[in-house]
Short mmCIF file of C-alpha atoms and ligand atoms in Angstrom, two decimals:
data_model
loop_
_atom_site.label_atom_id
_atom_site.label_comp_id
_atom_site.label_asym_id
_atom_site.label_seq_id
_atom_site.Cartn_x
_atom_site.Cartn_y
_atom_site.Cartn_z
CA UNK A 1 6.97 20.96 7.13
CA UNK A 2 10.07 19.06 6.67
CA UNK A 3 9.49 15.07 6.98
CA UNK A 4 5.90 15.63 8.31
CA UNK A 5 5.31 11.78 6.61
CA UNK A 6 7.52 10.68 10.11
CA UNK A 7 3.95 10.69 12.16
CA UNK A 8 1.21 10.61 9.52
CA UNK A 9 -1.45 7.84 9.37
CA UNK A 10 -2.06 6.97 5.54
CA UNK A 11 -5.54 6.13 4.00
CA UNK A 12 -5.65 3.55 0.58
CA UNK A 13 -8.62 5.18 -1.83
CA UNK A 14 -8.64 1.98 -4.54
CA UNK A 15 -10.45 5.62 -6.35
CA UNK A 16 -12.97 2.71 -8.60
CA UNK A 17 -14.76 1.25 -5.44
CA UNK A 18 -14.76 5.10 -2.59
CA UNK A 19 -17.16 6.74 -3.38
CA UNK A 20 -19.53 7.34 -6.69
CA UNK A 21 -20.18 10.71 -7.36
CA UNK A 22 -22.25 10.09 -10.88
CA UNK A 23 -24.22 6.78 -10.45
CA UNK A 24 -22.53 4.81 -12.63
CA UNK A 25 -21.31 2.22 -10.62
CA UNK A 26 -17.29 3.22 -10.93
CA UNK A 27 -16.15 5.46 -8.13
CA UNK A 28 -14.59 8.27 -9.20
CA UNK A 29 -12.56 11.49 -7.58
CA UNK A 30 -15.66 14.16 -7.28
CA UNK A 31 -17.11 11.12 -5.46
CA UNK A 32 -13.54 11.32 -2.75
CA UNK A 33 -14.10 14.97 -2.65
CA UNK A 34 -17.03 15.02 -1.71
CA UNK A 35 -16.52 12.30 1.20
CA UNK A 36 -13.19 14.02 2.53
CA UNK A 37 -14.47 13.77 5.58
CA UNK A 38 -14.60 11.08 6.53
CA UNK A 39 -11.11 10.80 6.38
CA UNK A 40 -10.63 14.16 7.76
CA UNK A 41 -13.13 16.82 9.00
CA UNK A 42 -10.44 18.23 11.91
CA UNK A 43 -12.17 16.43 14.84
CA UNK A 44 -12.33 13.21 16.13
CA UNK A 45 -15.80 12.61 14.75
CA UNK A 46 -13.22 11.50 11.28
CA UNK A 47 -10.38 9.51 11.30
CA UNK A 48 -8.18 12.78 10.60
CA UNK A 49 -5.94 10.51 8.21
CA UNK A 50 -3.02 12.76 7.76
CA UNK A 51 -2.71 11.43 3.89
CA UNK A 52 -3.90 9.42 1.13
CA UNK A 53 -2.30 7.22 -1.92
CA UNK A 54 -4.63 7.51 -4.55
CA UNK A 55 -4.58 4.22 -6.40
CA UNK A 56 -3.92 5.38 -10.16
CA UNK A 57 -6.62 7.32 -12.09
CA UNK A 58 -5.28 8.07 -15.32
CA UNK A 59 -6.70 6.95 -18.31
CA UNK A 60 -6.18 2.94 -19.26
CA UNK A 61 -7.73 0.50 -21.25
CA UNK A 62 -8.45 -0.95 -17.61
CA UNK A 63 -6.63 -4.82 -18.30
CA UNK A 64 -5.14 -4.79 -15.06
CA UNK A 65 -7.30 -1.78 -13.21
CA UNK A 66 -5.23 1.50 -13.92
CA UNK A 67 -2.00 -0.03 -13.21
CA UNK A 68 -1.71 0.09 -17.74
CA UNK A 69 -1.54 2.95 -18.46
CA UNK A 70 -2.50 4.98 -21.75
CA UNK A 71 -1.04 8.53 -20.80
CA UNK A 72 0.80 9.37 -17.71
CA UNK A 73 -0.15 12.62 -17.40
CA UNK A 74 -4.53 12.57 -17.80
CA UNK A 75 -7.56 11.80 -15.15
CA UNK A 76 -9.81 9.12 -17.34
CA UNK A 77 -13.25 10.36 -18.62
CA UNK A 78 -14.41 7.69 -16.15
CA UNK A 79 -12.77 8.50 -12.48
CA UNK A 80 -13.32 12.68 -13.79
CA UNK A 81 -10.95 15.35 -14.95
CA UNK A 82 -7.51 17.06 -14.02
CA UNK A 83 -10.51 19.64 -13.16
CA UNK A 84 -11.65 17.31 -10.81
CA UNK A 85 -8.09 16.53 -9.69
CA UNK A 86 -7.04 19.53 -8.69
CA UNK A 87 -9.90 20.87 -6.49
CA UNK A 88 -9.37 16.82 -4.50
CA UNK A 89 -6.11 18.12 -4.52
CA UNK A 90 -7.32 21.31 -3.37
CA UNK A 91 -10.41 20.25 -0.53
CA UNK A 92 -7.88 18.05 0.47
CA UNK A 93 -5.30 20.42 1.27
CA UNK A 94 -7.26 22.96 2.69
CA UNK A 95 -7.90 19.96 5.40
CA UNK A 96 -4.04 19.46 5.79
CA UNK A 97 -4.44 15.50 4.35
CA UNK A 98 -1.30 14.87 1.45
CA UNK A 99 -2.53 13.48 -1.31
CA UNK A 100 0.71 11.05 -2.18
CA UNK A 101 -0.12 9.20 -6.68
CA UNK A 102 0.71 6.13 -8.20
CA UNK A 103 3.87 6.38 -10.31
CA UNK A 104 3.42 3.02 -12.51
CA UNK A 105 7.01 3.10 -13.43
CA UNK A 106 7.49 -0.22 -14.82
CA UNK A 107 5.28 -0.08 -17.22
CA UNK A 108 2.93 1.65 -19.75
CA UNK A 109 -0.27 0.26 -21.36
CA UNK A 110 -0.38 -1.17 -25.72
CA UNK A 111 -2.21 1.18 -25.87
CA UNK A 112 0.47 4.23 -24.39
CA UNK A 113 1.43 6.04 -27.82
CA UNK A 114 4.74 5.30 -26.84
CA UNK A 115 3.75 0.92 -27.11
CA UNK A 116 1.67 1.89 -30.54
CA UNK A 117 5.11 4.50 -31.97
CA UNK A 118 7.62 1.59 -30.69
CA UNK A 119 5.42 -1.25 -32.20
CA UNK A 120 4.62 0.81 -35.60
CA UNK A 121 8.90 0.13 -36.37
CA UNK A 122 11.76 -1.58 -35.55
CA UNK A 123 13.59 1.51 -35.92
CA UNK A 124 11.66 3.72 -34.33
CA UNK A 125 13.17 5.90 -32.08
CA UNK A 126 10.47 4.99 -28.41
CA UNK A 127 11.47 0.49 -29.65
CA UNK A 128 14.20 1.46 -27.15
CA UNK A 129 11.82 2.82 -23.82
CA UNK A 130 10.56 -0.90 -24.52
CA UNK A 131 12.12 -4.43 -23.86
CA UNK A 132 12.06 -6.55 -27.26
CA UNK A 133 13.84 -9.43 -28.25
CA UNK A 134 14.20 -11.75 -30.97
CA UNK A 135 11.98 -15.13 -30.71
CA UNK A 136 14.33 -18.82 -29.12
CA UNK A 137 16.06 -20.39 -31.73
CA UNK A 138 12.09 -22.69 -31.34
CA UNK A 139 10.36 -19.63 -31.90
CA UNK A 140 8.91 -19.91 -28.75
CA UNK A 141 9.67 -16.20 -25.97
CA UNK A 142 13.19 -15.26 -26.09
CA UNK A 143 13.48 -17.01 -22.24
CA UNK A 144 12.02 -18.22 -19.42
CA UNK A 145 11.24 -15.30 -17.41
CA UNK A 146 6.88 -15.42 -16.01
CA UNK A 147 4.88 -13.05 -15.62
CA UNK A 148 4.02 -12.32 -12.12
CA UNK A 149 -0.14 -13.45 -12.52
CA UNK A 150 -0.29 -16.98 -12.87
CA UNK A 151 -2.83 -16.92 -15.25
CA UNK A 152 -0.63 -15.77 -17.69
CA UNK A 153 2.00 -17.55 -18.25
CA UNK A 154 5.24 -16.13 -19.97
CA UNK A 155 6.16 -12.40 -19.90
CA UNK A 156 7.45 -11.79 -23.14
CA UNK A 157 3.87 -11.41 -25.94
CA UNK A 158 4.70 -11.56 -30.00
CA UNK A 159 4.37 -8.39 -32.35
CA UNK A 160 3.49 -10.46 -35.18
CA UNK A 161 4.31 -7.88 -37.81
CA UNK A 162 7.53 -7.42 -36.55
CA UNK A 163 8.45 -10.80 -35.74
CA UNK A 164 9.89 -9.52 -31.91
CA UNK A 165 9.00 -10.48 -28.94
CA UNK A 166 8.05 -7.92 -26.17
CA UNK A 167 8.61 -7.68 -22.21
CA UNK A 168 5.46 -8.01 -20.71
CA UNK A 169 5.82 -9.25 -16.64
CA UNK A 170 2.18 -8.07 -15.50
CA UNK A 171 -0.43 -8.81 -17.99
CA UNK A 172 0.31 -8.93 -21.92
CA UNK A 173 -1.35 -5.00 -22.10
CA UNK A 174 1.17 -3.96 -20.45
CA UNK A 175 4.63 -3.35 -22.10
CA UNK A 176 7.69 -3.23 -19.29
CA UNK A 177 8.91 0.06 -20.32
CA UNK A 178 13.30 0.32 -20.69
CA UNK A 179 15.01 2.21 -17.76
CA UNK A 180 18.70 1.55 -18.63
CA UNK A 181 17.37 4.12 -21.81
CA UNK A 182 17.97 7.45 -20.92
CA UNK A 183 15.28 8.50 -23.51
CA UNK A 184 12.59 6.60 -20.89
CA UNK A 185 14.73 8.41 -17.57
CA UNK A 186 14.16 11.53 -18.85
CA UNK A 187 10.14 11.39 -19.91
CA UNK A 188 9.50 9.47 -16.76
CA UNK A 189 10.55 12.39 -14.59
CA UNK A 190 8.94 14.76 -16.88
CA UNK A 191 5.93 12.50 -15.58
CA UNK A 192 6.55 13.50 -11.82
CA UNK A 193 7.07 16.28 -12.53
CA UNK A 194 3.74 17.09 -14.10
CA UNK A 195 2.34 16.27 -10.44
CA UNK A 196 4.54 17.21 -8.30
CA UNK A 197 4.56 20.83 -9.48
CA UNK A 198 0.01 20.46 -9.55
CA UNK A 199 1.41 20.30 -6.09
CA UNK A 200 0.64 16.34 -4.89
CA UNK A 201 2.90 14.98 -1.93
CA UNK A 202 4.62 12.62 -3.50
CA UNK A 203 4.00 8.66 -4.48
CA UNK A 204 3.45 5.39 -3.86
CA UNK A 205 5.30 3.17 -6.39
CA UNK A 206 4.86 0.45 -8.12
CA UNK A 207 6.87 -2.81 -8.20
CA UNK A 208 10.18 -0.31 -8.18
CA UNK A 209 12.46 -3.72 -7.83
CA UNK A 210 11.48 -4.13 -11.50
CA UNK A 211 12.93 -1.87 -12.68
CA UNK A 212 16.64 -2.73 -14.12
CA UNK A 213 16.34 -6.19 -16.28
CA UNK A 214 19.40 -8.78 -16.62
CA UNK A 215 21.16 -6.77 -19.89
CA UNK A 216 21.65 -10.16 -21.42
CA UNK A 217 18.09 -11.54 -20.68
CA UNK A 218 18.97 -14.61 -19.78
CA UNK A 219 17.27 -17.09 -18.11
CA UNK A 220 16.60 -17.68 -14.83
CA UNK A 221 18.59 -21.02 -13.38
CA UNK A 222 15.53 -23.34 -12.92
CA UNK A 223 15.56 -23.95 -9.55
CA UNK A 224 14.11 -19.61 -9.28
CA UNK A 225 11.90 -20.19 -13.23
CA UNK A 226 8.82 -21.10 -11.86
CA UNK A 227 8.13 -19.36 -8.63
CA UNK A 228 5.91 -16.76 -9.21
CA UNK A 229 4.20 -13.89 -6.29
CA UNK A 230 5.81 -11.99 -4.33
CA UNK A 231 6.81 -13.75 -0.92
CA UNK A 232 8.67 -16.16 -2.45
CA UNK A 233 12.22 -16.05 -1.82
CA UNK A 234 13.27 -17.27 -5.27
CA UNK A 235 11.56 -14.73 -6.79
CA UNK A 236 13.46 -12.11 -4.75
CA UNK A 237 16.87 -14.07 -6.18
CA UNK A 238 15.08 -14.04 -10.72
CA UNK A 239 17.45 -11.91 -12.88
CA UNK A 240 14.63 -9.45 -13.96
CA UNK A 241 13.86 -8.32 -10.47
CA UNK A 242 16.35 -6.50 -7.58
CA UNK A 243 19.05 -5.87 -9.71
CA UNK A 244 21.99 -3.60 -8.35
CA UNK A 245 22.29 -1.02 -11.21
CA UNK A 246 17.82 -0.38 -9.53
CA UNK A 247 19.18 1.88 -6.91
CA UNK A 248 20.83 4.37 -9.35
CA UNK A 249 17.28 4.98 -11.15
CA UNK A 250 15.56 5.76 -8.07
CA UNK A 251 19.19 7.44 -6.77
CA UNK A 252 17.21 9.64 -9.96
CA UNK A 253 14.45 8.85 -9.07
CA UNK A 254 14.50 10.37 -5.77
CA UNK A 255 16.75 13.25 -6.60
CA UNK A 256 13.29 14.67 -8.97
CA UNK A 257 11.00 14.58 -6.70
CA UNK A 258 13.88 16.82 -4.43
CA UNK A 259 13.69 19.70 -6.52
CA UNK A 260 10.12 20.06 -4.01
CA UNK A 261 10.06 20.02 -1.29
CA UNK A 262 8.28 18.01 1.61
CA UNK A 263 7.20 15.44 -0.60
CA UNK A 264 7.39 11.45 -0.48
CA UNK A 265 8.46 8.41 -1.82
CA UNK A 266 7.07 4.90 -0.49
CA UNK A 267 8.22 1.70 -2.38
CA UNK A 268 6.59 -1.73 -2.83
CA UNK A 269 9.37 -3.35 -3.23
CA UNK A 270 7.56 -7.12 -2.77
CA UNK A 271 10.90 -8.96 -1.91
CA UNK A 272 11.77 -10.72 1.31
CA UNK A 273 14.60 -10.47 2.26
CA UNK A 274 15.12 -7.99 5.13
CA UNK A 275 18.55 -6.72 4.18
CA UNK A 276 17.83 -6.61 0.57
CA UNK A 277 14.63 -4.80 1.30
CA UNK A 278 16.39 -2.38 2.94
CA UNK A 279 18.83 -0.98 0.53
CA UNK A 280 16.19 0.58 -0.69
CA UNK A 281 16.25 3.00 1.76
CA UNK A 282 19.63 4.40 0.28
CA UNK A 283 23.09 4.48 1.72
CA UNK A 284 22.16 8.52 2.29
CA UNK A 285 18.68 9.36 3.16
CA UNK A 286 18.52 8.80 -1.03
CA UNK A 287 16.29 6.50 -2.67
CA UNK A 288 12.76 5.87 -1.36
CA UNK A 289 12.29 7.35 2.21
CA UNK A 290 9.28 4.63 3.30
CA UNK A 291 9.03 1.20 1.51
CA UNK A 292 5.47 -1.66 2.79
CA UNK A 293 6.40 -3.80 5.01
CA UNK A 294 5.76 -7.17 3.13
CA UNK A 295 6.20 -9.47 5.95
CA UNK A 296 3.84 -7.41 7.85
CA UNK A 297 1.71 -7.70 5.20
CA UNK A 298 1.97 -11.70 4.63
CA UNK A 299 2.67 -12.49 8.82
CA UNK A 300 -0.11 -15.22 10.40
CA UNK A 301 -2.11 -14.11 13.12
CA UNK A 302 0.10 -14.68 16.06
CA UNK A 303 2.10 -12.72 18.51
CA UNK A 304 5.08 -15.05 17.84
CA UNK A 305 5.07 -14.33 13.91
CA UNK A 306 3.90 -10.53 13.93
CA UNK A 307 7.01 -10.00 16.95
CA UNK A 308 9.36 -12.45 13.78
CA UNK A 309 7.91 -9.80 11.22
CA UNK A 310 8.74 -6.79 12.87
CA UNK A 311 12.33 -7.96 14.67
CA UNK A 312 12.99 -8.66 10.91
CA UNK A 313 13.25 -5.26 9.28
CA UNK A 314 13.25 -2.78 12.46
CA UNK A 315 16.87 -3.44 13.38
CA UNK A 316 17.62 -2.97 9.92
CA UNK A 317 16.42 0.46 9.40
CA UNK A 318 18.84 3.57 8.30
CA UNK A 319 17.62 6.40 10.78
CA UNK A 320 16.20 8.45 7.61
CA UNK A 321 13.51 5.72 7.24
CA UNK A 322 10.87 4.19 8.20
CA UNK A 323 8.35 1.47 6.98
CA UNK A 324 5.23 1.34 5.88
CA UNK A 325 2.89 -1.03 7.57
CA UNK A 326 -0.49 -1.93 6.28
CA UNK A 327 -3.56 -4.39 7.07
CA UNK A 328 -4.79 -5.01 3.56
CA UNK A 329 -3.85 -3.54 0.11
CA UNK A 330 -6.34 -3.69 -2.85
CA UNK A 331 -4.01 -6.54 -4.22
CA UNK A 332 -4.49 -8.78 -0.96
CA UNK A 333 -6.93 -10.59 1.20
CA UNK A 334 -8.72 -8.20 3.23
CA UNK A 335 -7.16 -8.85 6.70
CA UNK A 336 -10.54 -8.70 8.50
CA UNK A 337 -10.91 -11.66 6.25
CA UNK A 338 -7.26 -13.28 5.81
CA UNK A 339 -7.09 -13.62 9.69
CA UNK A 340 -10.65 -13.71 10.15
CA UNK A 341 -10.44 -10.38 12.70
CA UNK A 342 -14.67 -10.79 13.12
CA UNK A 343 -14.58 -13.38 14.76
CA UNK A 344 -16.28 -12.87 18.50
CA UNK A 345 -17.81 -9.45 18.99
CA UNK A 346 -14.61 -7.86 16.79
CA UNK A 347 -12.29 -7.26 19.23
CA UNK A 348 -9.74 -9.35 17.25
CA UNK A 349 -10.16 -6.03 14.52
CA UNK A 350 -9.76 -3.62 17.22
CA UNK A 351 -6.52 -5.69 18.39
CA UNK A 352 -5.15 -5.71 14.50
CA UNK A 353 -6.21 -1.54 14.15
CA UNK A 354 -3.82 -1.00 17.64
CA UNK A 355 -1.36 -3.18 17.08
CA UNK A 356 -0.95 -0.94 13.74
CA UNK A 357 -1.04 2.65 15.00
CA UNK A 358 1.05 1.75 17.81
CA UNK A 359 3.70 0.48 16.29
CA UNK A 360 7.19 2.15 15.17
CA UNK A 361 6.75 2.37 11.53
CA UNK A 362 3.47 4.61 9.56
CA UNK A 363 -0.06 3.02 9.13
CA UNK A 364 -1.54 2.50 5.87
CA UNK A 365 -5.40 2.06 6.38
CA UNK A 366 -7.07 0.64 3.02
CA UNK A 367 -10.33 1.50 2.77
CA UNK A 368 -13.41 0.13 4.68
CA UNK A 369 -10.62 -1.54 6.94
CA UNK A 370 -12.27 0.81 9.35
CA UNK A 371 -15.10 -0.24 9.41
CA UNK A 372 -14.59 -4.44 8.94
CA UNK A 373 -15.08 -4.62 5.16
CA UNK A 374 -14.67 -7.71 4.31
CA UNK A 375 -13.87 -9.60 0.78
CA UNK A 376 -16.63 -10.28 -0.67
CA UNK A 377 -17.30 -13.58 -2.75
CA UNK A 378 -17.83 -12.79 -6.39
CA UNK A 379 -19.24 -15.13 -8.91
CA UNK A 380 -17.18 -15.87 -11.64
CA UNK A 381 -20.22 -14.56 -14.35
CA UNK A 382 -18.78 -11.15 -12.34
CA UNK A 383 -15.19 -10.91 -12.27
CA UNK A 384 -13.03 -8.81 -13.98
CA UNK A 385 -9.30 -9.45 -12.62
CA UNK A 386 -6.86 -11.10 -14.15
CA UNK A 387 -5.37 -11.86 -10.40
CA UNK A 388 -8.79 -12.87 -8.97
CA UNK A 389 -8.06 -9.64 -7.09
CA UNK A 390 -12.30 -8.85 -7.13
CA UNK A 391 -13.11 -9.91 -3.85
CA UNK A 392 -11.29 -7.64 -1.61
CA UNK A 393 -11.72 -4.53 -4.26
CA UNK A 394 -15.79 -4.22 -3.92
CA UNK A 395 -17.57 -0.72 -3.63
CA UNK A 396 -16.97 1.06 -0.30
CA UNK A 397 -20.29 0.36 1.94
CA UNK A 398 -21.62 3.75 3.23
CA UNK A 399 -25.04 2.85 3.50
CA UNK A 400 -28.05 2.63 0.94
CA UNK A 401 -28.86 5.88 -0.98
CA UNK A 402 -26.25 7.94 1.67
CA UNK A 403 -22.95 10.68 0.17
CA UNK A 404 -21.40 8.61 -2.95
CA UNK A 405 -22.51 5.18 -2.08
CA UNK A 406 -22.64 2.91 -5.05
CA UNK A 407 -26.10 1.28 -5.78
CA UNK A 408 -25.56 -2.14 -6.10
CA UNK A 409 -27.37 -3.10 -8.78
CA UNK A 410 -25.41 -0.85 -10.79
CA UNK A 411 -21.99 -0.93 -8.90
CA UNK A 412 -19.18 -2.22 -11.26
CA UNK A 413 -18.42 -5.12 -8.11
CA UNK A 414 -20.85 -7.15 -6.63
CA UNK A 415 -21.53 -5.57 -3.14
CA UNK A 416 -22.31 -8.03 0.24
CA UNK A 417 -25.75 -8.96 1.33
CA UNK A 418 -25.09 -7.36 5.74
CA UNK A 419 -23.59 -3.84 3.08
CA UNK A 420 -25.93 -1.76 5.74
CA UNK A 421 -24.64 -3.38 7.92
CA UNK A 422 -20.96 -3.06 7.83
CA UNK A 423 -21.16 0.35 6.82
CA UNK A 424 -20.27 4.37 7.56
CA UNK A 425 -24.08 5.61 8.08
CA UNK A 426 -24.25 2.72 11.17
CA UNK A 427 -21.92 2.85 12.89
CA UNK A 428 -20.96 6.26 12.69
CA UNK A 429 -23.61 6.37 15.30
CA UNK A 430 -22.92 3.52 17.53
CA UNK A 431 -20.51 4.48 19.63
CA UNK A 432 -19.33 0.68 20.42
CA UNK A 433 -18.47 0.18 17.02
CA UNK A 434 -15.26 -0.13 15.23
CA UNK A 435 -15.50 2.42 13.08
CA UNK A 436 -15.93 4.48 16.41
CA UNK A 437 -13.15 3.01 17.87
CA UNK A 438 -10.86 3.28 14.75
CA UNK A 439 -12.00 7.57 15.15
CA UNK A 440 -10.72 7.26 19.49
CA UNK A 441 -7.07 5.59 18.20
CA UNK A 442 -5.99 7.41 15.90
CA UNK A 443 -7.49 10.61 17.57
CA UNK A 444 -5.25 9.53 21.21
CA UNK A 445 -2.06 8.70 18.49
CA UNK A 446 -2.94 12.26 17.26
CA UNK A 447 -2.37 13.55 20.69
CA UNK A 448 0.60 11.57 21.59
CA UNK A 449 4.36 12.23 20.97
CA UNK A 450 5.85 8.90 21.84
CA UNK A 451 3.15 6.99 19.31
CA UNK A 452 4.09 9.83 16.30
CA UNK A 453 7.47 10.14 17.23
CA UNK A 454 9.11 7.80 20.39
CA UNK A 455 11.86 5.25 20.54
CA UNK A 456 10.59 1.50 20.69
CA UNK A 457 11.52 -1.42 22.39
CA UNK A 458 10.66 -5.18 23.34
CA UNK A 459 9.05 -5.07 26.59
CA UNK A 460 9.87 -9.37 27.64
CA UNK A 461 6.80 -10.91 27.94
CA UNK A 462 5.27 -13.85 27.66
CA UNK A 463 4.87 -15.61 24.11
CA UNK A 464 0.76 -14.84 23.41
CA UNK A 465 1.26 -11.25 24.53
CA UNK A 466 3.26 -8.65 21.68
CA UNK A 467 4.67 -5.91 24.47
CA UNK A 468 6.75 -3.15 24.21
CA UNK A 469 6.97 0.40 25.80
CA UNK A 470 7.46 3.64 23.15
CA UNK A 471 8.90 6.80 25.09
CA UNK A 472 9.29 10.94 23.96
CA UNK A 473 9.94 13.58 25.19
CA UNK A 474 8.99 12.60 29.08
CA UNK A 475 6.61 10.79 28.44
CA UNK A 476 6.43 6.65 28.24
CA UNK A 477 3.86 4.81 27.56
CA UNK A 478 3.07 0.42 27.51
CA UNK A 479 1.51 -1.36 24.38
CA UNK A 480 0.12 -4.73 25.74
CA UNK A 481 -1.88 -6.85 23.08
CA UNK A 482 -2.74 -10.25 24.22
CA UNK A 483 -3.44 -12.52 21.41
CA UNK A 484 -3.93 -15.67 22.93
CA UNK A 485 -8.29 -16.37 22.95
CA UNK A 486 -7.80 -16.72 26.58
CA UNK A 487 -6.80 -14.31 29.32
CA UNK A 488 -3.17 -13.50 29.83
CA UNK A 489 -1.79 -11.45 32.51
CA UNK A 490 -0.21 -7.67 32.29
CA UNK A 491 4.13 -7.68 32.17
CA UNK A 492 5.44 -4.24 33.47
CA UNK A 493 8.84 -3.20 33.12
CA UNK A 494 9.67 -3.80 37.20
CA UNK A 495 10.86 -0.11 37.63
CA UNK A 496 6.98 0.70 36.68
CA UNK A 497 5.04 -2.35 38.85
CA UNK A 498 1.69 -0.07 37.97
CA UNK A 499 0.47 2.17 35.08
CA UNK A 500 -2.79 3.24 33.61
CA UNK A 501 -5.21 2.83 31.41
CA UNK A 502 -5.33 5.55 28.41
CA UNK A 503 -7.56 3.53 25.90
CA UNK A 504 -8.33 -0.30 25.95
CA UNK A 505 -10.36 -2.99 22.89
CA UNK A 506 -12.36 -3.65 25.43
CA UNK A 507 -14.58 -1.42 25.78
CA UNK A 508 -15.11 -3.25 29.53
CA UNK A 509 -12.28 -1.67 30.41
CA UNK A 510 -12.35 1.96 32.60
CA UNK A 511 -10.02 4.10 30.71
CA UNK A 512 -7.96 6.25 33.56
CA UNK A 513 -7.49 3.51 36.05
CA UNK A 514 -4.92 2.00 37.17
CA UNK A 515 -3.52 -1.31 36.54
CA UNK A 516 -1.08 -3.83 37.94
CA UNK A 517 1.96 -6.00 37.00
CA UNK A 518 0.01 -9.12 37.17
CA UNK A 519 -3.59 -8.00 36.09
CA UNK A 520 -5.56 -10.17 34.47
CA UNK A 521 -5.47 -9.11 30.94
CA UNK A 522 -8.81 -9.76 28.49
CA UNK A 523 -8.87 -12.39 25.49
CA UNK A 524 -7.75 -11.02 23.11
CA UNK A 525 -7.45 -7.19 24.65
CA UNK A 526 -4.99 -5.15 23.62
CA UNK A 527 -4.44 -2.01 25.78
CA UNK A 528 -2.35 0.94 26.03
CA UNK A 529 -0.78 2.04 29.23
CA UNK A 530 0.56 5.33 30.19
CA UNK A 531 3.97 4.06 32.70
CA UNK A 532 5.13 6.50 35.55
CA UNK A 533 7.43 8.58 34.34
CA UNK A 534 10.15 6.28 36.23
CA UNK A 535 10.02 4.38 33.43
CA UNK A 536 12.16 6.29 31.21
C1 NOJ B 601 1.25 -4.28 -8.32
C2 NOJ B 601 -0.09 -4.06 -7.81
O1 NOJ B 601 0.13 -3.58 -6.40
C3 NOJ B 601 -1.27 -4.64 -9.25
O2 NOJ B 601 -1.50 -3.93 -8.40
C4 NOJ B 601 -0.74 -4.20 -10.06
O3 NOJ B 601 -1.30 -5.08 -10.50
C5 NOJ B 601 0.90 -4.56 -10.89
N1 NOJ B 601 1.62 -4.04 -9.57
C6 NOJ B 601 0.51 -4.37 -12.16
O4 NOJ B 601 1.26 -2.73 -12.13
CA1 CA B 602 -18.68 7.37 -10.94
#
């Protein structure tokens, strides 16, 4: 099916933490296969996810937990084998679930044979597959570029034997690849073909906006030099980020993808200027199909903030594109913790989910979000990550002793005390749980033409409400999300003074009942209403 991704719901699996098939405390591919029923068993008793994004499971020294890859076309033994991957892909496809992989284009591990060869000899043919430069006159790094990880410092690492520095914009164990080199390009295109020919449905591209660097390696201007993390306007304008040449590189990547049918590219482009972000969709559907909406995943918890984030992107989207909207990823504090979604009776988590699943975008659920997993405090002696992201990567809480469940005594990261309360096992049996609500919401979305491919329009509403309509094929719905901790009022378009409740975040609200404009909307309640025909 062409453009299947436009109506899909994605789910991000961090393989190390999803399901442990062999009990060694680290998640693995057989564990994921064993747990596919949770994601999609073909019925509304599961989440009915359409596509998985698997974070890296390739051979890696795990300095950046898989984003430092030493072989792009194999499976790290800790996660299983290539045969395990084929079984997982086949099992997912048999359920109608597509699978996209993380394609880390910007760098390889310094343990990758390409880098070892490049490093071994200045005259090596692979030397210029990476970015090398002589020291500054004082012997220090060639320029003032910084790693994106504050703990690392300079973006340059000295190679003592050759006396040259090589570029490492993440950790010193991740050497930046030189996409200006045609042989490197060819080799990375072959990596793509390797997985596409195996049947994967596309890729999530890691930091594609970083693939071109200022060829003269000029310093960043002092006013921009110190900015690190994404979400800084200053970072957008640095000389190793978002250069115009990157678009030609992405067109090359897209044309390799298009050698295969129905595949998709989702980009992690963490630049904040919406007008620059949307350029990654290409001038004519020739770059990425989707990019993550970075303004959305960083928004504060208020209707005004989300309205501003959504309005910044949506009007700029070319017709062939859509943003992908995630509340959390493996790089962020989980939304449950950041936005305090579990306060009170968890209604805020249901509201956030209803928003995510009803906007005109492709939702991506981060594993564990559906049960309300929070960040888990990690004591310093158990910390693993260079950028302090352990807390949001802790093992999936399946419920003690169940299939693929992690044993807290061996799990690679700590698990919280309340792991059995906030667990799939417990919530699957409770019709009022967050998991039950996710299943209901996703089942509703699956049957709703307006949500799967309908138009989107804001409804005028008081400031505490996010209110919009979606319409397709003679059906229209209104979505009303009350962000306030106090009741508000239902607003409906003037031509539809009354509507029917399709779904509410409030278990007390009767489905199918009629609601009129001006009726009470409970504190932090979200409502999906079916509008009468006259309204569209
Ligand atoms: C973005 C990934 O999401 C992050 O986890 C990783 O550390 C960097 N890119 C480097 O690959
Ligand atoms: Ca394991």
